[in-house]
Each structure stands twice: as structure tokens, then as C-alpha cells.
C-alpha atoms as one frame of an Amber mdcrd trajectory, in Angstrom:
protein
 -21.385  25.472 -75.364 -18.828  23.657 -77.594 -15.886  25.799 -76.371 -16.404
  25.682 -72.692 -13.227  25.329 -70.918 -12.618  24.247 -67.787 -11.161  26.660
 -65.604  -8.235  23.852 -63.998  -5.961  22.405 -66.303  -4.750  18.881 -65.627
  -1.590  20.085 -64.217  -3.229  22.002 -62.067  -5.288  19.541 -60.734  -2.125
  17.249 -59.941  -0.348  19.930 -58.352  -3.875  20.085 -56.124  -4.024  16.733
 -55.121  -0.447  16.142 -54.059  -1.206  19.137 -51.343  -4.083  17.217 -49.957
  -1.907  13.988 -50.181   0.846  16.132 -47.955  -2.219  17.320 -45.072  -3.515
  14.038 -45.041  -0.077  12.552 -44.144   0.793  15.006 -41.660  -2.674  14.244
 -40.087  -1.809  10.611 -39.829   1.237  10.945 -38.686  -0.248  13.523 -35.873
  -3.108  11.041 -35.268  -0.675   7.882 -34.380   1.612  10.267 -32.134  -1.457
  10.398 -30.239  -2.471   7.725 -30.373   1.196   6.475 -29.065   1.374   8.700
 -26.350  -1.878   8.000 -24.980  -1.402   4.177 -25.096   1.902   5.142 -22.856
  -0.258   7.250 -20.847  -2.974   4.437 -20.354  -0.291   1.646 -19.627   1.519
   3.763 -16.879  -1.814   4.060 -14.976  -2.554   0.485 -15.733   0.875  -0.359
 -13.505   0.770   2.165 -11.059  -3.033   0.680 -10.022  -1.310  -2.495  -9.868
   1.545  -1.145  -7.352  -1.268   0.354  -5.620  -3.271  -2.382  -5.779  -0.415
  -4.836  -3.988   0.694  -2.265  -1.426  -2.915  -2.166   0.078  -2.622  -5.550
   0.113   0.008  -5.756   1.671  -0.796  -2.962   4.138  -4.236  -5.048   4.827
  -2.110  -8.143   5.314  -0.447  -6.669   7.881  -2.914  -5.180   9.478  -4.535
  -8.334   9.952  -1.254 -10.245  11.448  -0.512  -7.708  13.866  -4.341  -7.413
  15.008  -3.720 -10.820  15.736  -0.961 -10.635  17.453  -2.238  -7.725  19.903
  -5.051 -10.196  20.755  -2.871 -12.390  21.732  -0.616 -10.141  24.008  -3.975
  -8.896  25.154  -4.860 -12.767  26.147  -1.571 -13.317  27.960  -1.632 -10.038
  29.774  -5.101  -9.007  30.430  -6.472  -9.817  34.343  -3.096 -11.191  35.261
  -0.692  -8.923  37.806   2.977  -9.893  37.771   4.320  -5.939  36.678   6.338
  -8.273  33.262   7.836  -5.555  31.111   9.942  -5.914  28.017  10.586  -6.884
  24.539  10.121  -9.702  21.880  10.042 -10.349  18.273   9.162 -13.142  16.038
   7.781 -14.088  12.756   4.446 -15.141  11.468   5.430 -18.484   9.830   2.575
 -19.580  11.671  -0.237 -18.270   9.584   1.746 -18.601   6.514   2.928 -15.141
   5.961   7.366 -15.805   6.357   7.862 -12.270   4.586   6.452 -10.490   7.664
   8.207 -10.221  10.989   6.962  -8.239  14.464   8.074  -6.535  17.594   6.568
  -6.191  20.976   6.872  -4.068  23.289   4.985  -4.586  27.011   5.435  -1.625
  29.373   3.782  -2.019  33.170   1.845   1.200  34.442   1.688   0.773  38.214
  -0.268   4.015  38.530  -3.147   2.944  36.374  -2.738  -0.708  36.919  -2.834
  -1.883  33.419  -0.393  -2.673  30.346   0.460  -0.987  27.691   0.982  -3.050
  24.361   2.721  -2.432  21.195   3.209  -4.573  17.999   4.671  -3.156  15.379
   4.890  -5.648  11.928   7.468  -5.085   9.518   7.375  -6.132   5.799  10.017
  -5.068   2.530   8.127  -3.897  -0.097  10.298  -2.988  -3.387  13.268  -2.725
  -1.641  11.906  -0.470   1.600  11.563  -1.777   4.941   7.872  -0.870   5.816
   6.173  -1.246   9.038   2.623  -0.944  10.500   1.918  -0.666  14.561  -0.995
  -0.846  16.813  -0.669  -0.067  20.724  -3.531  -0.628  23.468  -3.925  -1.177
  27.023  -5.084  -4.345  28.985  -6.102  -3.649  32.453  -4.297  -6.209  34.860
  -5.731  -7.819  37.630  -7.307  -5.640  40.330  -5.716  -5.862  43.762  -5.766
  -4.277  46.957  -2.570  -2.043  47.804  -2.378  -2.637  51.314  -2.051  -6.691
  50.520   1.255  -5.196  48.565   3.538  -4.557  51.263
């Protein structure tokens, strides 16, 4: 057993090696490429939730003002009997929301003896003009027809 030789020289070994050296690189290099575009991936749904996240809120927000509103048309118009039709706008500076603006519109049925209410709120939200609108009816005040003419 004195004259065993191995079957790999040194060179050969070297020559070996530096092959493994080359896959390992090209597997860390394919790793981090990965890696990068997943982190992209990951931080583009991280932002869009956010834009999602503001335009509900924004949505709820206006929900909210233009319930509030309708309740108050609804207030001013329900049981009373004066046939009032028309338009109005305004802001909602009064429950600290200046970015959001509304539009009424109060049309008179005669037939069914109630009105019909519409607000519509309107908000800019990156650069669109977005709007949200509710309609009901409030009965008006019951009267007799032959007291009409």
C-alpha cells in the first residue's frame, strides 16, 4: 500500500473547485434577483393597500357628510307642504371636512305628495373629481284637495 495513488491530481482538484466556485456564484447572484424582485413586488402591494386604504376612507367620509346632510333636507322638508323645488350647494366647513363640497337637488311630486331629495358630495382624490349621492323621499304634509282650490 506504499504506492497507492490517488486517482485526482492537484491540478485537477483546482480545476474542480473553481467550477463549484462559478455555480455557487451564479446561485447567489440568482438568489438576490429574487430576492430584489420580490421586495419590489412586496413594496408595490404595501402602497397600493395604502391608496386603498385612504380612498375607503375617503369614500366612508363622505358617506357620512352627505347622510348628514339628507337628514337635514329630510328635517326641513318632511310634514311641511309649500310644493319648494330647486337647487343648492355648499360646503361642509361645518363639521370640519373644507375638501368636500355638496349639491342638492329638491323636486316636488304633487301626485304622490311627497319630496324627492338628492345630495350628491363631491371630493378630488389624486387629481379626479369624485362624487358620492344618496336620494330619498320625505312625505309632505297631508292635506285635503278640495281645501286647494
Amino acid at each position: 500500500m506504499t504506492g497507492y495513488q490517488p486517482q485526482y491530481s492537484c491540478s485537477s482538484r483546482r480545476a474542480y473547485s473553481t467550477a463549484q466556485d462559478g455555480y455557487l456564484l451564479i446561485e447567489v447572484v440568482l438568489a438576490m434577483t429574487i430576492l430584489a424582485v420580490s421586495g419590489t413586488v412586496i413594496i408595490q402591494s404595501m402602497r397600493m393597500c395604502i391608496d386603498y386604504s385612504r380612498a375607503a376612507e375617503r369614500y366612508s367620509t363622505a358617506l357620512y357628510l352627505t347622510q348628514i346632510r339628507l337628514l337635514e333636507l329630510e328635517l326641513q322638508y318632511t310634514n311641511k307642504y309649500d310644493g319648494r323645488q330647486g337647487s343648492d350647494n355648499g360646503r361642509y366647513d361645518d363639521y370640519g371636512q373644507p375638501e368636500y363640497w355638496w349639491e342638492s337637488d329638491v323636486e316636488f311630486d304633487s301626485d304622490r305628495l311627497a319630496y324627492t331629495l338628492k345630495v350628491t358630495t363631491f371630493w378630488w382624490y389624486k387629481n379626479q373629481k369624485t362624487e358620492f349621492s344618496m336620494e330619498t323621499i320625505a312625505p309632505a304634509a297631508r292635506i285635503r284637495r278640495d281645501l286647494l282650490r
